[in-house]
C-alpha positions as CSV (number, residue, x, y, z in Angstrom):
1,X,24.2,-63.1,106.5
2,X,25.6,-59.7,107.5
3,X,23.5,-58.0,104.7
4,X,20.3,-59.6,106.1
5,X,21.2,-58.5,109.6
6,X,21.8,-54.9,108.5
7,X,18.5,-55.0,106.5
8,X,16.7,-56.2,109.6
9,X,18.2,-53.4,111.7
10,X,17.3,-50.7,109.1
11,X,13.8,-52.0,108.7
12,X,13.2,-52.1,112.5
13,X,14.6,-48.5,112.7
14,X,12.2,-47.4,109.9
15,X,9.2,-49.0,111.7
16,X,10.1,-47.2,114.9
17,X,11.0,-43.9,113.1
18,X,8.6,-41.7,115.2
19,X,9.2,-43.4,118.5
20,X,12.7,-42.1,119.3
21,X,13.8,-38.5,118.3
22,X,17.4,-39.6,118.2
23,X,16.6,-42.4,115.8
24,X,14.6,-40.0,113.7
25,X,17.5,-37.6,113.6
26,X,19.9,-40.4,112.7
27,X,17.7,-41.6,109.8
28,X,17.1,-38.0,108.6
29,X,20.9,-37.3,108.7
30,X,21.6,-40.4,106.7
31,X,19.1,-39.4,104.0
32,X,20.1,-35.7,103.6
33,X,22.6,-34.3,101.2
34,X,23.8,-30.7,100.8
35,X,20.6,-29.6,99.2
36,X,17.2,-30.8,100.5
37,X,15.2,-32.3,97.6
38,X,12.0,-30.3,97.7
39,X,10.6,-31.4,94.4
40,X,11.1,-35.1,94.6
41,X,10.9,-36.7,91.1
42,X,10.2,-33.5,89.2
43,X,11.6,-33.8,85.7
44,X,13.5,-37.0,86.4
45,X,11.6,-39.1,83.8
46,X,12.5,-36.7,81.1
47,X,16.2,-37.4,81.7
48,X,18.3,-40.3,80.6
49,X,19.3,-43.2,82.8
50,X,22.9,-42.0,83.5
51,X,21.8,-38.4,84.0
52,X,19.0,-39.4,86.4
53,X,21.5,-41.6,88.3
54,X,23.3,-38.4,89.3
55,X,20.2,-36.9,90.7
56,X,18.3,-39.8,92.3
57,X,19.6,-42.8,94.2
58,X,19.5,-46.1,92.2
59,X,21.0,-48.3,94.9
60,X,19.5,-49.2,98.3
61,X,21.0,-48.1,101.6
62,X,22.2,-51.5,102.6
63,X,24.2,-51.9,99.3
64,X,25.5,-48.3,99.6
65,X,26.5,-48.9,103.3
66,X,28.2,-52.2,102.4
67,X,30.2,-50.6,99.6
68,X,31.2,-47.6,101.8
69,X,32.4,-50.0,104.6
70,X,34.3,-52.0,102.0
71,X,36.0,-49.0,100.5
72,X,36.9,-47.5,104.0
73,X,37.8,-50.8,105.6
74,X,41.4,-49.7,106.5
75,X,40.1,-46.5,108.0
76,X,37.5,-48.3,110.1
77,X,40.0,-50.9,111.2
78,X,42.5,-48.2,112.2
79,X,39.8,-46.4,114.2
80,X,38.8,-49.6,115.9
81,X,42.4,-50.5,116.7
82,X,43.0,-46.9,118.0
83,X,40.0,-47.3,120.3
84,X,40.8,-50.8,121.4
85,X,44.5,-50.5,122.2
86,X,44.2,-47.8,124.9
87,X,41.4,-49.8,126.5
88,X,43.5,-53.0,126.6
89,X,46.5,-51.1,127.9
90,X,44.3,-49.6,130.7
91,X,43.0,-53.1,131.6
92,X,46.6,-54.5,131.8
93,X,47.8,-51.6,133.9
94,X,44.8,-52.0,136.2
95,X,45.6,-55.7,136.6
96,X,49.2,-54.9,137.4
97,X,48.1,-52.3,140.0
98,X,45.7,-54.8,141.6
99,X,48.5,-57.4,142.0
100,X,50.9,-54.8,143.4
101,X,48.3,-53.8,146.0
102,X,47.7,-57.4,146.9
103,X,51.5,-57.9,147.3
104,X,51.7,-54.8,149.5
105,X,48.9,-56.1,151.7
106,X,50.6,-59.5,152.1
107,X,53.9,-57.8,152.9
108,X,52.2,-55.6,155.5
109,X,50.5,-58.6,157.1
110,X,53.8,-60.5,157.1
111,X,55.7,-57.6,158.7
112,X,53.0,-57.2,161.3
113,X,53.2,-60.9,162.3
114,X,57.0,-61.1,162.4
115,X,57.9,-58.0,164.3
116,X,60.9,-58.2,166.6
117,X,59.4,-56.0,169.3
118,X,56.4,-57.8,170.8
119,X,55.1,-54.7,172.6
120,X,54.9,-52.6,169.4
């Protein structure tokens, strides 16, 4: 199910390749290596299967992405946790601050209503 969703997203991105320059740059970045292949397919058929596999990609991007995510699962989980924990701590501290402000407002109203000096 996840593989189908990723395939749908990638196919939609390829369909709209020219519409958004950021999307175009992202797809181009994902396809580039250290050396740009200027002679695509030149001399590949003369090589053996294993030798050609080092030069050309024999797996699809969805399979490659899935295996990369699987091999880097701990790293991705650590990054997600590292991003989520400060957010959760910030939310909790904001809630504590809200309750403290409400308590101070209630205390101020109580003190204003129960003053000893009626002329104050």
